[in-house]
PDB file of C-alpha atoms in Angstrom:
ATOM      1  CA  MET A   1      -8.137  -9.210  35.272  1.00 39.00           C
ATOM      2  CA  THR A   2     -11.382  -8.547  33.478  1.00 40.00           C
ATOM      3  CA  THR A   3     -13.213 -11.515  31.327  1.00 40.00           C
ATOM      4  CA  ALA A   4     -15.734 -11.583  28.584  1.00 38.00           C
ATOM      5  CA  PRO A   5     -18.021 -14.425  27.363  1.00 35.00           C
ATOM      6  CA  GLY A   6     -17.692 -15.787  24.400  1.00 37.00           C
ATOM      7  CA  ARG A   7     -19.612 -17.945  21.156  1.00 34.00           C
ATOM      8  CA  GLN A   8     -19.454 -21.181  20.211  1.00 37.00           C
ATOM      9  CA  ARG A   9     -17.598 -21.810  16.400  1.00 40.00           C
ATOM     10  CA  GLN A  10     -17.637 -25.269  14.865  1.00 38.00           C
ATOM     11  CA  ARG A  11     -13.854 -25.409  13.968  1.00 37.00           C
ATOM     12  CA  PRO A  12     -13.960 -27.844  10.196  1.00 36.00           C
ATOM     13  CA  HIS A  13     -11.752 -30.524  10.275  1.00 32.00           C
ATOM     14  CA  GLU A  14     -10.269 -29.451   6.852  1.00 35.00           C
ATOM     15  CA  PRO A  15      -9.244 -25.713   5.897  1.00 36.00           C
ATOM     16  CA  THR A  16     -12.702 -23.915   4.605  1.00 37.00           C
ATOM     17  CA  GLY A  17     -12.989 -20.822   2.943  1.00 44.00           C
ATOM     18  CA  PRO A  18     -12.275 -18.632  -0.300  1.00 48.00           C
ATOM     19  CA  ALA A  19      -8.991 -20.514  -2.575  1.00 63.00           C
ATOM     20  CA  ASP A  20      -8.751 -16.360  -3.765  1.00 81.00           C
ATOM     21  CA  TRP A  21      -8.861 -13.715  -1.764  1.00 90.00           C
ATOM     22  CA  SER A  22      -9.410 -11.119  -4.775  1.00 93.00           C
ATOM     23  CA  CYS A  23     -13.016 -10.212  -3.689  1.00 93.00           C
ATOM     24  CA  SER A  24     -12.192  -9.223  -0.093  1.00 92.00           C
ATOM     25  CA  THR A  25      -9.154  -7.520  -1.006  1.00 95.00           C
ATOM     26  CA  ARG A  26     -11.425  -5.176  -3.305  1.00 95.00           C
ATOM     27  CA  ARG A  27     -14.071  -4.863  -0.609  1.00 94.00           C
ATOM     28  CA  ALA A  28     -10.912  -3.998   2.072  1.00 95.00           C
ATOM     29  CA  LEU A  29      -9.152  -1.529  -0.127  1.00 96.00           C
ATOM     30  CA  ALA A  30     -12.453   0.344  -0.981  1.00 97.00           C
ATOM     31  CA  LEU A  31     -13.515   0.721   2.894  1.00 96.00           C
ATOM     32  CA  TYR A  32     -10.174   1.908   3.465  1.00 96.00           C
ATOM     33  CA  ALA A  33     -10.357   4.719   0.063  1.00 96.00           C
ATOM     34  CA  ALA A  34     -13.904   5.430   1.675  1.00 97.00           C
ATOM     35  CA  HIS A  35     -12.673   6.497   5.261  1.00 95.00           C
ATOM     36  CA  GLY A  36     -10.006   8.680   4.081  1.00 96.00           C
ATOM     37  CA  GLY A  37      -7.044   6.268   3.556  1.00 95.00           C
ATOM     38  CA  SER A  38      -4.155   6.278   0.864  1.00 94.00           C
ATOM     39  CA  ASP A  39      -0.882   5.387  -0.060  1.00 95.00           C
ATOM     40  CA  ALA A  40       0.820   8.491   1.702  1.00 95.00           C
ATOM     41  CA  VAL A  41       3.134   8.073   4.315  1.00 97.00           C
ATOM     42  CA  PRO A  42       1.724   9.261   7.501  1.00 97.00           C
ATOM     43  CA  ALA A  43       2.099  13.008   8.402  1.00 97.00           C
ATOM     44  CA  SER A  44       3.268  12.230  12.251  1.00 98.00           C
ATOM     45  CA  VAL A  45       3.605   8.966  14.297  1.00 98.00           C
ATOM     46  CA  GLU A  46       0.513  10.284  16.035  1.00 98.00           C
ATOM     47  CA  ALA A  47      -1.736  10.061  12.949  1.00 97.00           C
ATOM     48  CA  ALA A  48      -0.335   6.649  12.186  1.00 97.00           C
ATOM     49  CA  ARG A  49      -1.438   5.463  15.396  1.00 97.00           C
ATOM     50  CA  THR A  50      -4.860   7.139  14.961  1.00 95.00           C
ATOM     51  CA  ASP A  51      -5.367   6.393  11.589  1.00 95.00           C
ATOM     52  CA  PRO A  52      -9.199   6.060  11.148  1.00 94.00           C
ATOM     53  CA  ALA A  53      -8.987   4.193   7.412  1.00 94.00           C
ATOM     54  CA  VAL A  54      -7.345   1.441   9.343  1.00 92.00           C
ATOM     55  CA  ALA A  55      -9.355   1.392  12.644  1.00 90.00           C
ATOM     56  CA  ALA A  56     -12.530   0.958  10.033  1.00 93.00           C
ATOM     57  CA  LEU A  57     -10.820  -2.312   8.520  1.00 92.00           C
ATOM     58  CA  ALA A  58     -11.592  -4.263  11.665  1.00 88.00           C
ATOM     59  CA  GLY A  59     -14.876  -3.767  12.286  1.00 77.00           C
ATOM     60  CA  ALA A  60     -16.387  -4.812  15.522  1.00 73.00           C
ATOM     61  CA  ALA A  61     -14.513  -7.377  18.111  1.00 67.00           C
ATOM     62  CA  PRO A  62     -16.089 -10.762  17.477  1.00 65.00           C
ATOM     63  CA  GLU A  63     -16.724 -12.834  20.780  1.00 69.00           C
ATOM     64  CA  THR A  64     -14.519 -15.532  21.642  1.00 71.00           C
ATOM     65  CA  GLY A  65     -13.518 -17.438  24.607  1.00 78.00           C
ATOM     66  CA  THR A  66     -12.283 -16.358  27.931  1.00 91.00           C
ATOM     67  CA  ILE A  67     -10.315 -12.913  27.803  1.00 95.00           C
ATOM     68  CA  THR A  68      -8.080 -12.227  30.419  1.00 96.00           C
ATOM     69  CA  GLU A  69      -5.567  -8.899  30.687  1.00 97.00           C
ATOM     70  CA  HIS A  70      -2.361  -9.574  32.437  1.00 97.00           C
ATOM     71  CA  VAL A  71       0.769  -7.913  32.903  1.00 98.00           C
ATOM     72  CA  LEU A  72       3.952 -10.026  32.445  1.00 98.00           C
ATOM     73  CA  ASP A  73       6.627  -9.251  35.180  1.00 97.00           C
ATOM     74  CA  THR A  74       9.303  -9.552  32.796  1.00 97.00           C
ATOM     75  CA  PRO A  75      13.136  -8.059  34.216  1.00 92.00           C
ATOM     76  CA  GLY A  76      13.433  -4.118  33.791  1.00 83.00           C
ATOM     77  CA  HIS A  77       9.677  -3.760  32.966  1.00 92.00           C
ATOM     78  CA  PRO A  78       6.356  -5.278  33.007  1.00 97.00           C
ATOM     79  CA  LEU A  79       4.475  -5.759  29.695  1.00 98.00           C
ATOM     80  CA  PRO A  80       0.851  -5.987  29.584  1.00 98.00           C
ATOM     81  CA  ALA A  81      -0.785  -9.212  28.110  1.00 98.00           C
ATOM     82  CA  ARG A  82      -3.988 -10.242  27.018  1.00 98.00           C
ATOM     83  CA  VAL A  83      -4.365 -13.731  27.420  1.00 97.00           C
ATOM     84  CA  TYR A  84      -7.303 -15.709  25.172  1.00 96.00           C
ATOM     85  CA  ARG A  85      -8.669 -19.089  25.883  1.00 94.00           C
ATOM     86  CA  PRO A  86     -10.595 -20.817  23.622  1.00 93.00           C
ATOM     87  CA  SER A  87     -14.335 -21.303  23.849  1.00 87.00           C
ATOM     88  CA  ASP A  88     -14.762 -24.685  24.043  1.00 82.00           C
ATOM     89  CA  ALA A  89     -11.798 -25.421  26.711  1.00 79.00           C
ATOM     90  CA  GLY A  90     -13.879 -24.658  29.661  1.00 67.00           C
ATOM     91  CA  GLU A  91     -12.101 -22.961  32.571  1.00 69.00           C
ATOM     92  CA  SER A  92     -10.769 -26.345  34.296  1.00 69.00           C
ATOM     93  CA  GLY A  93      -8.942 -29.156  33.195  1.00 78.00           C
ATOM     94  CA  PRO A  94      -5.491 -29.960  31.469  1.00 90.00           C
ATOM     95  CA  PRO A  95      -3.375 -27.304  30.517  1.00 95.00           C
ATOM     96  CA  LEU A  96      -3.567 -26.793  26.888  1.00 96.00           C
ATOM     97  CA  PRO A  97      -0.647 -26.194  24.136  1.00 97.00           C
ATOM     98  CA  GLY A  98       0.165 -22.321  23.628  1.00 98.00           C
ATOM     99  CA  ILE A  99       1.136 -19.103  21.528  1.00 98.00           C
ATOM    100  CA  VAL A 100       2.947 -16.382  22.232  1.00 98.00           C
ATOM    101  CA  TYR A 101       1.548 -13.616  19.821  1.00 98.00           C
ATOM    102  CA  PHE A 102       3.541 -10.322  18.564  1.00 98.00           C
ATOM    103  CA  HIS A 103       1.319  -7.938  16.753  1.00 98.00           C
ATOM    104  CA  GLY A 104       2.234  -6.358  13.942  1.00 98.00           C
ATOM    105  CA  GLY A 105       2.497  -2.944  12.688  1.00 98.00           C
ATOM    106  CA  GLY A 106       6.012  -1.896  11.707  1.00 98.00           C
ATOM    107  CA  PHE A 107       7.276  -1.482  15.219  1.00 98.00           C
ATOM    108  CA  VAL A 108       5.455   2.114  15.211  1.00 98.00           C
ATOM    109  CA  VAL A 109       1.869   0.847  15.968  1.00 98.00           C
ATOM    110  CA  GLY A 110      -0.386  -1.296  16.616  1.00 97.00           C
ATOM    111  CA  GLY A 111      -1.307  -3.301  20.477  1.00 97.00           C
ATOM    112  CA  LEU A 112      -3.675  -5.388  21.757  1.00 97.00           C
ATOM    113  CA  ASP A 113      -6.813  -3.675  20.171  1.00 95.00           C
ATOM    114  CA  SER A 114      -5.555  -3.506  16.361  1.00 95.00           C
ATOM    115  CA  HIS A 115      -5.260  -7.016  16.506  1.00 95.00           C
ATOM    116  CA  HIS A 116      -8.175  -8.379  18.547  1.00 94.00           C
ATOM    117  CA  GLY A 117      -9.976 -10.135  16.061  1.00 92.00           C
ATOM    118  CA  TRP A 118      -7.146 -11.912  14.393  1.00 95.00           C
ATOM    119  CA  VAL A 119      -5.704 -13.038  18.003  1.00 96.00           C
ATOM    120  CA  ALA A 120      -9.511 -14.213  18.598  1.00 93.00           C
ATOM    121  CA  ALA A 121      -9.966 -16.160  15.761  1.00 92.00           C
ATOM    122  CA  LEU A 122      -6.421 -17.992  16.157  1.00 95.00           C
ATOM    123  CA  ALA A 123      -7.415 -18.763  19.629  1.00 95.00           C
ATOM    124  CA  GLU A 124     -10.272 -20.238  18.344  1.00 92.00           C
ATOM    125  CA  ALA A 125      -9.319 -22.316  15.475  1.00 93.00           C
ATOM    126  CA  THR A 126      -6.321 -23.388  16.964  1.00 95.00           C
ATOM    127  CA  GLY A 127      -7.574 -24.730  20.446  1.00 94.00           C
ATOM    128  CA  ARG A 128      -4.589 -22.980  21.585  1.00 97.00           C
ATOM    129  CA  ILE A 129      -4.437 -20.211  24.435  1.00 97.00           C
ATOM    130  CA  VAL A 130      -2.762 -17.607  22.884  1.00 98.00           C
ATOM    131  CA  VAL A 131      -1.013 -14.671  24.979  1.00 98.00           C
ATOM    132  CA  ALA A 132      -0.834 -11.229  23.182  1.00 98.00           C
ATOM    133  CA  VAL A 133       2.472  -9.100  23.947  1.00 98.00           C
ATOM    134  CA  ASP A 134       2.064  -5.436  24.205  1.00 98.00           C
ATOM    135  CA  TYR A 135       5.656  -4.801  23.368  1.00 98.00           C
ATOM    136  CA  ARG A 136       7.074  -1.268  23.506  1.00 98.00           C
ATOM    137  CA  LEU A 137       6.748   0.684  20.356  1.00 98.00           C
ATOM    138  CA  ALA A 138       9.427   2.961  18.180  1.00 98.00           C
ATOM    139  CA  PRO A 139       9.917   5.979  18.535  1.00 98.00           C
ATOM    140  CA  GLU A 140       9.982   6.233  21.785  1.00 98.00           C
ATOM    141  CA  HIS A 141      12.123   2.765  22.448  1.00 98.00           C
ATOM    142  CA  PRO A 142      13.824   2.244  19.112  1.00 98.00           C
ATOM    143  CA  PHE A 143      15.696  -1.145  18.354  1.00 98.00           C
ATOM    144  CA  PRO A 144      16.609  -3.078  19.937  1.00 98.00           C
ATOM    145  CA  ALA A 145      13.391  -2.780  22.299  1.00 98.00           C
ATOM    146  CA  ALA A 146      10.631  -4.659  20.545  1.00 98.00           C
ATOM    147  CA  ALA A 147      13.174  -7.611  19.909  1.00 98.00           C
ATOM    148  CA  GLU A 148      14.087  -7.935  23.758  1.00 97.00           C
ATOM    149  CA  ASP A 149      10.710  -7.234  24.855  1.00 98.00           C
ATOM    150  CA  ALA A 150       9.581 -10.217  22.270  1.00 98.00           C
ATOM    151  CA  HIS A 151      12.276 -12.218  24.109  1.00 98.00           C
ATOM    152  CA  ALA A 152      11.799 -12.001  27.519  1.00 98.00           C
ATOM    153  CA  ALA A 153       8.243 -12.394  27.126  1.00 98.00           C
ATOM    154  CA  THR A 154       8.854 -15.851  25.649  1.00 98.00           C
ATOM    155  CA  LEU A 155      10.857 -16.553  28.379  1.00 97.00           C
ATOM    156  CA  HIS A 156       8.493 -15.813  31.122  1.00 97.00           C
ATOM    157  CA  LEU A 157       5.639 -17.556  29.680  1.00 98.00           C
ATOM    158  CA  GLY A 158       8.007 -20.302  29.035  1.00 97.00           C
ATOM    159  CA  ALA A 159       8.751 -20.302  32.703  1.00 96.00           C
ATOM    160  CA  HIS A 160       5.345 -19.376  34.123  1.00 97.00           C
ATOM    161  CA  ALA A 161       3.198 -21.602  31.095  1.00 97.00           C
ATOM    162  CA  ARG A 162       0.994 -23.400  33.939  1.00 96.00           C
ATOM    163  CA  ASP A 163      -0.247 -20.374  35.429  1.00 96.00           C
ATOM    164  CA  PHE A 164      -1.759 -19.253  32.124  1.00 96.00           C
ATOM    165  CA  GLY A 165      -3.051 -22.777  31.838  1.00 96.00           C
ATOM    166  CA  ILE A 166      -0.545 -23.594  29.183  1.00 97.00           C
ATOM    167  CA  ASP A 167       1.715 -26.825  28.910  1.00 97.00           C
ATOM    168  CA  PRO A 168       4.917 -25.684  28.411  1.00 96.00           C
ATOM    169  CA  ALA A 169       6.113 -28.580  26.574  1.00 96.00           C
ATOM    170  CA  HIS A 170       3.635 -27.167  23.733  1.00 97.00           C
ATOM    171  CA  LEU A 171       4.520 -23.196  23.360  1.00 98.00           C
ATOM    172  CA  ALA A 172       4.779 -21.846  19.958  1.00 98.00           C
ATOM    173  CA  VAL A 173       5.569 -18.110  18.794  1.00 98.00           C
ATOM    174  CA  ALA A 174       3.952 -16.089  16.462  1.00 98.00           C
ATOM    175  CA  GLY A 175       3.250 -12.906  14.428  1.00 98.00           C
ATOM    176  CA  ASP A 176       2.184 -10.756  11.872  1.00 98.00           C
ATOM    177  CA  SER A 177       4.612  -8.276   9.660  1.00 98.00           C
ATOM    178  CA  ALA A 178       6.900  -6.941  12.041  1.00 98.00           C
ATOM    179  CA  GLY A 179       5.474  -9.411  15.099  1.00 98.00           C
ATOM    180  CA  ALA A 180       6.672 -11.714  12.592  1.00 98.00           C
ATOM    181  CA  ASN A 181      10.096 -10.601  12.616  1.00 98.00           C
ATOM    182  CA  LEU A 182      10.056 -10.538  16.197  1.00 98.00           C
ATOM    183  CA  ALA A 183       8.713 -13.938  16.385  1.00 98.00           C
ATOM    184  CA  ALA A 184      11.147 -15.433  13.922  1.00 98.00           C
ATOM    185  CA  GLY A 185      14.294 -13.780  16.370  1.00 98.00           C
ATOM    186  CA  VAL A 186      12.492 -15.404  19.225  1.00 98.00           C
ATOM    187  CA  ALA A 187      12.341 -18.881  18.051  1.00 98.00           C
ATOM    188  CA  GLN A 188      16.619 -18.309  16.443  1.00 98.00           C
ATOM    189  CA  ARG A 189      17.569 -17.505  19.824  1.00 97.00           C
ATOM    190  CA  ALA A 190      15.480 -20.280  21.619  1.00 97.00           C
ATOM    191  CA  ALA A 191      17.124 -22.842  19.193  1.00 95.00           C
ATOM    192  CA  ARG A 192      20.678 -21.728  21.311  1.00 92.00           C
ATOM    193  CA  THR A 193      19.351 -21.722  24.421  1.00 92.00           C
ATOM    194  CA  ASP A 194      17.073 -23.848  26.857  1.00 87.00           C
ATOM    195  CA  LEU A 195      14.107 -22.056  25.719  1.00 92.00           C
ATOM    196  CA  ARG A 196      12.102 -24.911  24.099  1.00 93.00           C
ATOM    197  CA  LEU A 197       9.154 -24.288  21.140  1.00 98.00           C
ATOM    198  CA  ASP A 198       7.360 -26.594  19.314  1.00 97.00           C
ATOM    199  CA  HIS A 199       6.393 -24.421  16.495  1.00 98.00           C
ATOM    200  CA  GLN A 200       7.054 -20.919  15.318  1.00 98.00           C
ATOM    201  CA  ILE A 201       3.948 -19.118  12.794  1.00 98.00           C
ATOM    202  CA  LEU A 202       5.171 -16.390  10.615  1.00 98.00           C
ATOM    203  CA  VAL A 203       2.263 -14.479   8.826  1.00 98.00           C
ATOM    204  CA  VAL A 204       2.854 -12.249   6.066  1.00 97.00           C
ATOM    205  CA  PRO A 205       6.798 -12.009   7.977  1.00 98.00           C
ATOM    206  CA  TRP A 206       8.693  -8.969   7.347  1.00 97.00           C
ATOM    207  CA  LEU A 207      12.229 -10.819   8.004  1.00 95.00           C
ATOM    208  CA  THR A 208      14.500  -8.654   6.104  1.00 89.00           C
ATOM    209  CA  PRO A 209      13.518  -4.833   6.410  1.00 86.00           C
ATOM    210  CA  VAL A 210      16.150  -3.422   3.453  1.00 85.00           C
ATOM    211  CA  ALA A 211      15.607  -6.741   1.037  1.00 80.00           C
ATOM    212  CA  PRO A 212      15.815  -6.025  -2.676  1.00 85.00           C
ATOM    213  CA  GLU A 213      12.742  -8.572  -3.339  1.00 91.00           C
ATOM    214  CA  PRO A 214      11.146  -8.300  -6.265  1.00 95.00           C
ATOM    215  CA  SER A 215       7.625  -8.328  -4.642  1.00 97.00           C
ATOM    216  CA  ARG A 216       8.626  -4.920  -3.019  1.00 95.00           C
ATOM    217  CA  THR A 217       8.751  -3.357  -6.639  1.00 95.00           C
ATOM    218  CA  GLU A 218       5.606  -5.291  -8.190  1.00 97.00           C
ATOM    219  CA  HIS A 219       3.438  -4.500  -5.069  1.00 97.00           C
ATOM    220  CA  ALA A 220       5.193  -1.059  -4.054  1.00 96.00           C
ATOM    221  CA  THR A 221       1.848   0.849  -4.028  1.00 97.00           C
ATOM    222  CA  GLY A 222      -1.924   0.214  -4.251  1.00 96.00           C
ATOM    223  CA  TYR A 223      -2.247  -2.554  -1.302  1.00 96.00           C
ATOM    224  CA  LEU A 224      -2.514  -0.511   1.803  1.00 95.00           C
ATOM    225  CA  LEU A 225       1.245  -1.161   2.734  1.00 97.00           C
ATOM    226  CA  THR A 226       3.958   0.461   0.636  1.00 97.00           C
ATOM    227  CA  ASP A 227       7.438   0.123   0.062  1.00 95.00           C
ATOM    228  CA  ALA A 228       7.741   4.002   1.307  1.00 96.00           C
ATOM    229  CA  LEU A 229       5.482   3.296   4.622  1.00 97.00           C
ATOM    230  CA  LEU A 230       8.146   0.357   4.850  1.00 97.00           C
ATOM    231  CA  SER A 231      10.771   2.706   5.040  1.00 96.00           C
ATOM    232  CA  TRP A 232       9.236   4.924   7.073  1.00 98.00           C
ATOM    233  CA  PHE A 233       8.523   2.749   9.818  1.00 98.00           C
ATOM    234  CA  LEU A 234      12.112   1.249   9.723  1.00 97.00           C
ATOM    235  CA  GLU A 235      13.623   4.891   9.877  1.00 97.00           C
ATOM    236  CA  HIS A 236      11.489   5.543  13.127  1.00 98.00           C
ATOM    237  CA  TYR A 237      12.408   1.962  14.217  1.00 98.00           C
ATOM    238  CA  ALA A 238      16.126   1.492  13.810  1.00 98.00           C
ATOM    239  CA  ALA A 239      19.479   2.950  12.449  1.00 97.00           C
ATOM    240  CA  PRO A 240      21.087   1.776   9.477  1.00 96.00           C
ATOM    241  CA  ALA A 241      24.101   0.575  11.867  1.00 96.00           C
ATOM    242  CA  HIS A 242      21.839  -1.871  12.901  1.00 96.00           C
ATOM    243  CA  TYR A 243      20.377  -3.184   9.461  1.00 95.00           C
ATOM    244  CA  GLY A 244      22.949  -6.071   9.468  1.00 94.00           C
ATOM    245  CA  ASP A 245      21.735  -7.505  12.789  1.00 96.00           C
ATOM    246  CA  PRO A 246      19.816 -10.891  12.841  1.00 95.00           C
ATOM    247  CA  LEU A 247      18.050  -9.511  15.889  1.00 96.00           C
ATOM    248  CA  LEU A 248      16.402  -6.848  13.433  1.00 97.00           C
ATOM    249  CA  ASN A 249      17.030  -8.672  10.306  1.00 95.00           C
ATOM    250  CA  PRO A 250      16.324 -12.280  10.779  1.00 96.00           C
ATOM    251  CA  GLY A 251      16.616 -13.247   7.100  1.00 94.00           C
ATOM    252  CA  LEU A 252      20.070 -12.692   7.491  1.00 94.00           C
ATOM    253  CA  ALA A 253      20.950 -15.123  10.043  1.00 96.00           C
ATOM    254  CA  ALA A 254      23.742 -17.512   9.329  1.00 95.00           C
ATOM    255  CA  ASP A 255      22.352 -20.370  11.010  1.00 96.00           C
ATOM    256  CA  LEU A 256      18.834 -21.552  10.807  1.00 98.00           C
ATOM    257  CA  THR A 257      19.666 -25.551  12.028  1.00 97.00           C
ATOM    258  CA  GLY A 258      17.673 -26.882  14.920  1.00 97.00           C
ATOM    259  CA  LEU A 259      14.382 -23.922  14.833  1.00 98.00           C
ATOM    260  CA  ALA A 260      11.421 -25.189  15.385  1.00 98.00           C
ATOM    261  CA  PRO A 261       9.112 -26.164  12.807  1.00 98.00           C
ATOM    262  CA  ALA A 262       7.397 -23.275  10.881  1.00 98.00           C
ATOM    263  CA  THR A 263       4.162 -22.105   9.120  1.00 97.00           C
ATOM    264  CA  VAL A 264       5.201 -19.189   6.760  1.00 97.00           C
ATOM    265  CA  VAL A 265       1.555 -17.567   5.421  1.00 96.00           C
ATOM    266  CA  THR A 266       2.002 -15.008   2.694  1.00 96.00           C
ATOM    267  CA  ALA A 267      -0.128 -13.070   0.712  1.00 96.00           C
ATOM    268  CA  GLU A 268       0.283 -12.918  -3.212  1.00 96.00           C
ATOM    269  CA  LEU A 269      -0.334  -8.826  -3.207  1.00 97.00           C
ATOM    270  CA  ASP A 270       2.179  -8.195  -0.603  1.00 97.00           C
ATOM    271  CA  PRO A 271       5.219  -6.350  -1.096  1.00 97.00           C
ATOM    272  CA  LEU A 272       6.595  -8.878   1.907  1.00 97.00           C
ATOM    273  CA  ARG A 273       5.612 -11.883   0.011  1.00 97.00           C
ATOM    274  CA  ASP A 274       8.918 -12.739  -1.881  1.00 97.00           C
ATOM    275  CA  GLU A 275      10.726 -12.161   2.085  1.00 96.00           C
ATOM    276  CA  GLY A 276       8.345 -14.763   3.409  1.00 97.00           C
ATOM    277  CA  THR A 277       8.891 -17.364   0.428  1.00 97.00           C
ATOM    278  CA  ALA A 278      13.349 -16.671   0.879  1.00 96.00           C
ATOM    279  CA  TYR A 279      13.211 -16.965   4.175  1.00 97.00           C
ATOM    280  CA  LEU A 280      10.936 -20.283   4.030  1.00 98.00           C
ATOM    281  CA  ALA A 281      13.380 -21.814   1.431  1.00 97.00           C
ATOM    282  CA  ARG A 282      16.418 -21.383   3.826  1.00 97.00           C
ATOM    283  CA  LEU A 283      14.218 -22.741   6.643  1.00 98.00           C
ATOM    284  CA  ARG A 284      13.977 -25.992   4.551  1.00 98.00           C
ATOM    285  CA  ALA A 285      17.349 -25.465   3.339  1.00 98.00           C
ATOM    286  CA  ALA A 286      18.308 -26.415   7.151  1.00 98.00           C
ATOM    287  CA  GLY A 287      16.591 -28.888   7.791  1.00 98.00           C
ATOM    288  CA  VAL A 288      13.400 -27.182   9.475  1.00 98.00           C
ATOM    289  CA  ASP A 289      10.295 -28.780   8.713  1.00 97.00           C
ATOM    290  CA  ALA A 290       8.711 -25.981   7.229  1.00 98.00           C
ATOM    291  CA  HIS A 291       5.300 -25.355   5.586  1.00 96.00           C
ATOM    292  CA  HIS A 292       3.931 -22.337   3.059  1.00 96.00           C
ATOM    293  CA  GLN A 293       0.526 -20.982   2.910  1.00 93.00           C
ATOM    294  CA  GLN A 294      -0.166 -18.476   0.128  1.00 93.00           C
ATOM    295  CA  LEU A 295      -3.071 -16.828   0.106  1.00 93.00           C
ATOM    296  CA  GLU A 296      -4.280 -15.971  -3.388  1.00 93.00           C
ATOM    297  CA  GLY A 297      -5.492 -12.900  -4.225  1.00 94.00           C
ATOM    298  CA  ALA A 298      -4.794 -11.526  -0.881  1.00 95.00           C
ATOM    299  CA  MET A 299      -3.100  -8.017   0.664  1.00 96.00           C
ATOM    300  CA  HIS A 300      -0.629  -7.468   3.755  1.00 96.00           C
ATOM    301  CA  LEU A 301      -3.565  -6.375   6.091  1.00 91.00           C
ATOM    302  CA  PHE A 302      -5.910  -9.199   5.316  1.00 93.00           C
ATOM    303  CA  ASN A 303      -5.741 -10.303   8.618  1.00 93.00           C
ATOM    304  CA  LEU A 304      -7.121  -7.296  10.029  1.00 92.00           C
ATOM    305  CA  ALA A 305      -9.671  -6.644   7.660  1.00 92.00           C
ATOM    306  CA  GLY A 306     -12.791  -8.034   9.904  1.00 90.00           C
ATOM    307  CA  ALA A 307     -15.093  -5.561   8.958  1.00 92.00           C
ATOM    308  CA  VAL A 308     -15.466  -7.308   5.193  1.00 89.00           C
ATOM    309  CA  GLY A 309     -16.107 -10.782   6.653  1.00 80.00           C
ATOM    310  CA  ASP A 310     -15.063 -13.067   9.094  1.00 77.00           C
ATOM    311  CA  GLU A 311     -14.671 -15.860   6.988  1.00 78.00           C
ATOM    312  CA  VAL A 312     -11.495 -15.167   5.207  1.00 77.00           C
ATOM    313  CA  ILE A 313      -9.889 -14.524   8.511  1.00 86.00           C
ATOM    314  CA  GLU A 314     -11.383 -17.564  10.113  1.00 85.00           C
ATOM    315  CA  ALA A 315     -10.169 -19.405   6.739  1.00 85.00           C
ATOM    316  CA  ALA A 316      -7.013 -18.520   7.288  1.00 88.00           C
ATOM    317  CA  ALA A 317      -6.870 -19.194  10.725  1.00 93.00           C
ATOM    318  CA  ASP A 318      -8.490 -22.328  10.323  1.00 91.00           C
ATOM    319  CA  ALA A 319      -5.179 -23.316   7.770  1.00 89.00           C
ATOM    320  CA  ILE A 320      -3.176 -22.711  10.856  1.00 94.00           C
ATOM    321  CA  ALA A 321      -4.868 -24.771  12.573  1.00 95.00           C
ATOM    322  CA  GLU A 322      -4.494 -27.676  10.505  1.00 92.00           C
ATOM    323  CA  ARG A 323      -1.065 -27.295  10.257  1.00 91.00           C
ATOM    324  CA  LEU A 324      -0.430 -26.962  14.128  1.00 91.00           C
ATOM    325  CA  ARG A 325      -2.513 -30.609  14.460  1.00 85.00           C
ATOM    326  CA  LEU A 326      -0.473 -32.691  11.843  1.00 63.00           C
TER     327      LEU A 326
END
């Protein structure tokens, strides 16, 4: 187990930051291109996992509160996890609300390090303990491995919440992109079991992998995540026979009643934008308390582009935090 000291950040009472993310998007795209990034699909899985252009967007890892490395003893196999305790929480005291976080990356790339800055910002903004889970990736572990890992990790943390300083009555699930797919699936399964969640946070979610939504065409190229790349990820994760399975395709679930309250964050220039808004509409139609935060001028990877400025990431995290405090 390792720890790291952190800085203190004053959290605002109201969400702050730019109302339009266009400038940050332009800077991120320029930085990505300067490091060799393009719209071409990766030559291989290894090339995707070691892409220097994506790594350049992250910039230096921010300081935060206490960070500890753990291994979740879930059935079948252990899952590495990183636990973020916000800097103003102290080392003792009553349990805090928690968030189980699943990173994006198309089920093929990404991990604890790729999302470190964003998860740290989320812990600082919300005042919650965030547990980032390193689930198994495809193609080595195809569907439903990631979905089963996400569910097993959340069950484990629900049962052992106090071991992590988390109040079991206030546990949320969250994720971005493919990680939001996993979080949505966990929330759906939780509604049919004894697992109780107080919120689900879906950031630029990839909820219906074969959806013919207009934003898939409008923003098919030019903003890092392309329609061709989405297809490449899907081919490495799941076979066509699984496309109708709600574990892969939470947007197709027949019954959304009884789900935890939701916050859905979409980005204007994201090919996945319309999947998020469509799912939001279905949640509301099912009686779920669902809030929408659209980031105008933002692209899909806005939450990982720390190299273009912390304020953009912090503003998005603060908007989520404000929702959780309601």
